[in-house]
CSV table of C-alpha atoms in Angstrom, one decimal:
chain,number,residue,atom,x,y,z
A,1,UNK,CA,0.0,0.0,0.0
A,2,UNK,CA,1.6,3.7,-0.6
A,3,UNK,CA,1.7,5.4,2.0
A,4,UNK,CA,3.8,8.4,3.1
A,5,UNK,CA,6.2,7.9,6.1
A,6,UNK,CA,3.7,9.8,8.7
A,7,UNK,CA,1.1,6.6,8.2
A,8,UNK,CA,2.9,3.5,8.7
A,9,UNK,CA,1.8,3.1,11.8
A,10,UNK,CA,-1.9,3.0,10.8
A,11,UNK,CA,-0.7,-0.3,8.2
A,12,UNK,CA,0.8,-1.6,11.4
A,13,UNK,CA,-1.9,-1.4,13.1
A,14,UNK,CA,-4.2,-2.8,10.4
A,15,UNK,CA,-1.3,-6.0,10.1
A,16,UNK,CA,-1.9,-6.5,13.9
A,17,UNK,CA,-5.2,-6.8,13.7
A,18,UNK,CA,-5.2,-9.1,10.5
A,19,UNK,CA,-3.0,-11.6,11.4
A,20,UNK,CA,-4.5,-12.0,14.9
A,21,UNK,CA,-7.6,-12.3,13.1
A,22,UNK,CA,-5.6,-14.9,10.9
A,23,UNK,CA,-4.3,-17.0,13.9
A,24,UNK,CA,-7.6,-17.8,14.8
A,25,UNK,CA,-10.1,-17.9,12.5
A,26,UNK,CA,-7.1,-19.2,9.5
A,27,UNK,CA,-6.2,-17.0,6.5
A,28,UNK,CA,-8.4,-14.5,5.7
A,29,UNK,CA,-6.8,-11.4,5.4
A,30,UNK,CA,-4.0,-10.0,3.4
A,31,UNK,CA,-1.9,-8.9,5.2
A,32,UNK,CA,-0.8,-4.9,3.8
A,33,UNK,CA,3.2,-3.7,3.7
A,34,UNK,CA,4.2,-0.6,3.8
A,35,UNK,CA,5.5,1.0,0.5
A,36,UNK,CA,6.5,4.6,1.2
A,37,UNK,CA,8.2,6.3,-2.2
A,38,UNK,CA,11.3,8.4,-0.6
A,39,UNK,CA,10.8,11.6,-3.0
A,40,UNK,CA,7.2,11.8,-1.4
A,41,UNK,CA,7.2,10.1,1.9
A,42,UNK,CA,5.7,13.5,4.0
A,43,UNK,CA,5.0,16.0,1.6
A,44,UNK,CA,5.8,19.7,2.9
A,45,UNK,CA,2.9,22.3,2.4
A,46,UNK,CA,3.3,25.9,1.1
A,47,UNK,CA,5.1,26.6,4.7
A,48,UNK,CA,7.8,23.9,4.6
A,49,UNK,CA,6.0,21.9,7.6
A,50,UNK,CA,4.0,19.2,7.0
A,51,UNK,CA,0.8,19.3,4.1
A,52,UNK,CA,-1.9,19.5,6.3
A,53,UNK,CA,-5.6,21.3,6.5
A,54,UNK,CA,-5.3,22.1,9.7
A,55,UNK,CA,-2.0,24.2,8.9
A,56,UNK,CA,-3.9,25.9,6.5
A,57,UNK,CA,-0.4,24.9,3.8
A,58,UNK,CA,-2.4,23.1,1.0
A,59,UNK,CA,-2.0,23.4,-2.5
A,60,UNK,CA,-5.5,22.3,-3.7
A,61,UNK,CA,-4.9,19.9,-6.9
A,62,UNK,CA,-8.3,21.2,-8.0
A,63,UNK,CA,-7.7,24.5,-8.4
A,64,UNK,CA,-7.9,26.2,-11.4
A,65,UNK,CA,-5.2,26.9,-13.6
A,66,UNK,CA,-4.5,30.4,-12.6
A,67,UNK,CA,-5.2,29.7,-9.0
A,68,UNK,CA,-2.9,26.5,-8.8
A,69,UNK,CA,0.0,28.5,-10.0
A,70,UNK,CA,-0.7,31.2,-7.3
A,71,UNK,CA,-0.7,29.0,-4.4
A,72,UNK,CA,2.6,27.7,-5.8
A,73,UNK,CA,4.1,30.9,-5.8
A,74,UNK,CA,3.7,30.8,-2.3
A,75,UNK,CA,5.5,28.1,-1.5
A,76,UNK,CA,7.9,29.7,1.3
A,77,UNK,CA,11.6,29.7,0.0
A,78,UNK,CA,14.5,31.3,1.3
A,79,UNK,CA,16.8,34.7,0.7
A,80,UNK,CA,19.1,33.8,-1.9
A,81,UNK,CA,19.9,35.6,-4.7
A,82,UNK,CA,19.8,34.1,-8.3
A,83,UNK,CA,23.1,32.1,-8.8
A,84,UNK,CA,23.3,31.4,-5.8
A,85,UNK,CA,23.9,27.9,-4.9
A,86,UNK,CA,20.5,26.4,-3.4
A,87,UNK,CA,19.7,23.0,-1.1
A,88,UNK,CA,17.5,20.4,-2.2
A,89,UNK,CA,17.7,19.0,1.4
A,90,UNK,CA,15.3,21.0,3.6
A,91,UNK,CA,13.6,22.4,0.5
A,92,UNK,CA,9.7,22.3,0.3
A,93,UNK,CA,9.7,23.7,-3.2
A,94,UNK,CA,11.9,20.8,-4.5
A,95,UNK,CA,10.3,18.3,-2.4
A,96,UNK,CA,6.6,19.3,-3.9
A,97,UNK,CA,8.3,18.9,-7.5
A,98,UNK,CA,9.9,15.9,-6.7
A,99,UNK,CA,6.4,14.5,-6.0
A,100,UNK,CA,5.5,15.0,-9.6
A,101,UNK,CA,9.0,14.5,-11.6
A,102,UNK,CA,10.6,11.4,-12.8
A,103,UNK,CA,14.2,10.1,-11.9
A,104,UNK,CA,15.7,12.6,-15.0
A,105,UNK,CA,13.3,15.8,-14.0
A,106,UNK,CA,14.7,15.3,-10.2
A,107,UNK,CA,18.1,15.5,-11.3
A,108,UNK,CA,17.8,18.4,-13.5
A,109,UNK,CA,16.4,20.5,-11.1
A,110,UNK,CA,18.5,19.3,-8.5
A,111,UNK,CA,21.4,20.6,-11.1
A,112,UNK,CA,19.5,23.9,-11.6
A,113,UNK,CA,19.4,24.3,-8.1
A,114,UNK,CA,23.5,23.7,-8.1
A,115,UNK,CA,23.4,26.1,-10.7
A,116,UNK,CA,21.9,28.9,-8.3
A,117,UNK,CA,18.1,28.8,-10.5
A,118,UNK,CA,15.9,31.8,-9.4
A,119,UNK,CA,13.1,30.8,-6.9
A,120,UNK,CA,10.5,32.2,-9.2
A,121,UNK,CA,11.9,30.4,-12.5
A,122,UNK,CA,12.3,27.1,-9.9
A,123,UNK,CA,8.2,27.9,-9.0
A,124,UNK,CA,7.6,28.4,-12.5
A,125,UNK,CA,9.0,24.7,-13.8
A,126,UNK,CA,7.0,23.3,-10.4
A,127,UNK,CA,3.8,25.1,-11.4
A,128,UNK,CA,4.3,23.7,-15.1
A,129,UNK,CA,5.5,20.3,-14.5
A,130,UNK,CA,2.1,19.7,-12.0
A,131,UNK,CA,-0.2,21.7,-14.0
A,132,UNK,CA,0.8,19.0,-17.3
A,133,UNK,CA,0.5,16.6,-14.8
A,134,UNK,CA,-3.5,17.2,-14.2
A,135,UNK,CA,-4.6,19.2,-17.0
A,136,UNK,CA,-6.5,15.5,-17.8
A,137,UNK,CA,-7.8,14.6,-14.4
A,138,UNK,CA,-9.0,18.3,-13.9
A,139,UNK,CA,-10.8,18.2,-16.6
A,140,UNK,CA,-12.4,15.1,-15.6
A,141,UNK,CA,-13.1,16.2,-12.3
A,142,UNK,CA,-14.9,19.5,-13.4
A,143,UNK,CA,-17.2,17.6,-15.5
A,144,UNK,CA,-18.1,14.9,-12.9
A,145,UNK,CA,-18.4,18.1,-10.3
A,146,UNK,CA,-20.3,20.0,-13.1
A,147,UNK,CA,-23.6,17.2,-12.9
A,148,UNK,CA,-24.5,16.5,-9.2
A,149,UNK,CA,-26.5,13.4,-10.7
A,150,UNK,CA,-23.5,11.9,-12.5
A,151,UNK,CA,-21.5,11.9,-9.3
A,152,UNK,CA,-24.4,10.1,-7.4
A,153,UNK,CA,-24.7,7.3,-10.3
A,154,UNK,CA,-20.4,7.2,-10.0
A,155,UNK,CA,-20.8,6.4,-6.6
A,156,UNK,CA,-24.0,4.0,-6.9
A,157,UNK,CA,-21.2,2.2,-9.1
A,158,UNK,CA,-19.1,1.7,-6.9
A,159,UNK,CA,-21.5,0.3,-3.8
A,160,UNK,CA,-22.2,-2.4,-6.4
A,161,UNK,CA,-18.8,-2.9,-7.1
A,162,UNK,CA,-18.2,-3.0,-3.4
A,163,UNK,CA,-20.6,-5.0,-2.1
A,164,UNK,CA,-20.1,-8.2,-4.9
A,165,UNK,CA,-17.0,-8.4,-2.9
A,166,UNK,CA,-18.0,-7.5,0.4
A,167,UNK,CA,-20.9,-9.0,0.8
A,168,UNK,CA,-19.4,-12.6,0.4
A,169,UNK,CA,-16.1,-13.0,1.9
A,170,UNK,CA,-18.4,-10.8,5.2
A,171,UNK,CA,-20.6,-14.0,4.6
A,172,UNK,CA,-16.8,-16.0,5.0
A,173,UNK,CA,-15.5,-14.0,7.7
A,174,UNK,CA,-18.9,-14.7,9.8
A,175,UNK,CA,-18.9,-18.2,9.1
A,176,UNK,CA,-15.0,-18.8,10.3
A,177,UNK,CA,-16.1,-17.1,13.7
A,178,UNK,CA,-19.3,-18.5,14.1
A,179,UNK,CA,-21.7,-15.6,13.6
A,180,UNK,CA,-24.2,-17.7,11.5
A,181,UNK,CA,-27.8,-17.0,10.8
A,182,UNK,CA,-30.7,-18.3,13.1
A,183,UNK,CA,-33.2,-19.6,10.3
């Protein structure tokens, strides 16, 4: 399962519970592992400190154009000067990009960084490199969003979906403790 580093303990915690369930009932679960990507294992918001709501440091990936490259703007960087030398370590701008690049993207702005790339030319080729990245979803999202009834028959779907596989191995799972039906 991906997750970022901040919720392996919530897998763990699922594992426990699974293979005691396993050890006496026999093998039911799957038991998850942990895959946490190093390039976005806790994502830093607009601040540098961890994404979160509740820090008020999100960059929304629904925004609209204009509006997602505004909130990157924002991202908090530090005083250097153009040509200067720049960290990646420590950096939220280049951790955010490195969320969206590939092995070759990482390494060219961890170059330009070397190189002493201006902050707004490093937020520019952020802002560009996401926006190409959901130019497709958005636009898939603000048609779903743009028909309330379309998102209720999506998620009619997916109970259906859900429950052909719930629905039976619950049926298992009841049976291997011995909650059974009366009738």
């Amino acid at each position: 399962v991906p997750v970022g580093r901040d919720q392996v303990q919530h897998l763990e915690m699922a594992r426990d519970i699974g293979q005691r369930f396993n050890h006496f009932f026999g093998e039911h679960f799957v038991l998850p592992e942990a895959v946490v990507d190093d390039n976005v294992a806790v994502l830093p918001g607009q601040d540098g400190r961890k994404m979160s709501k509740s820090y008020n440091n999100t960059i929304p990936l629904w925004l609209p154009e204009k509006k997602l490259r505004k909130a990157i703007m924002k991202i908090v960087t530090n005083s250097l000067e153009p040509g200067e030398p720049k960290q990646t370590e420590g950096s939220a701008l280049f951790a955010i990009y490195s969320a969206f690049a590939n092995a070759e993207q990482r390494a060219e702005m961890k170059q330009a960084f070397a190189d002493g790339i201006a902050w707004g030319s490093a937020k520019q080729q952020c802002f560009e490199l996401i926006n190409s990245e959901l130019v497709t979803a958005r636009a898939a999202y603000e048609e779903l969003i743009s028909d309330p009834s379309r998102i209720e028959a999506r998620l009619q779907e997916g109970a259906q979906r859900a429950r052909e596989i719930t629905v039976p191995f619950m049926q298992e799972l009841r049976q291997a403790v011995g909650i059974r039906h009366l009738a």
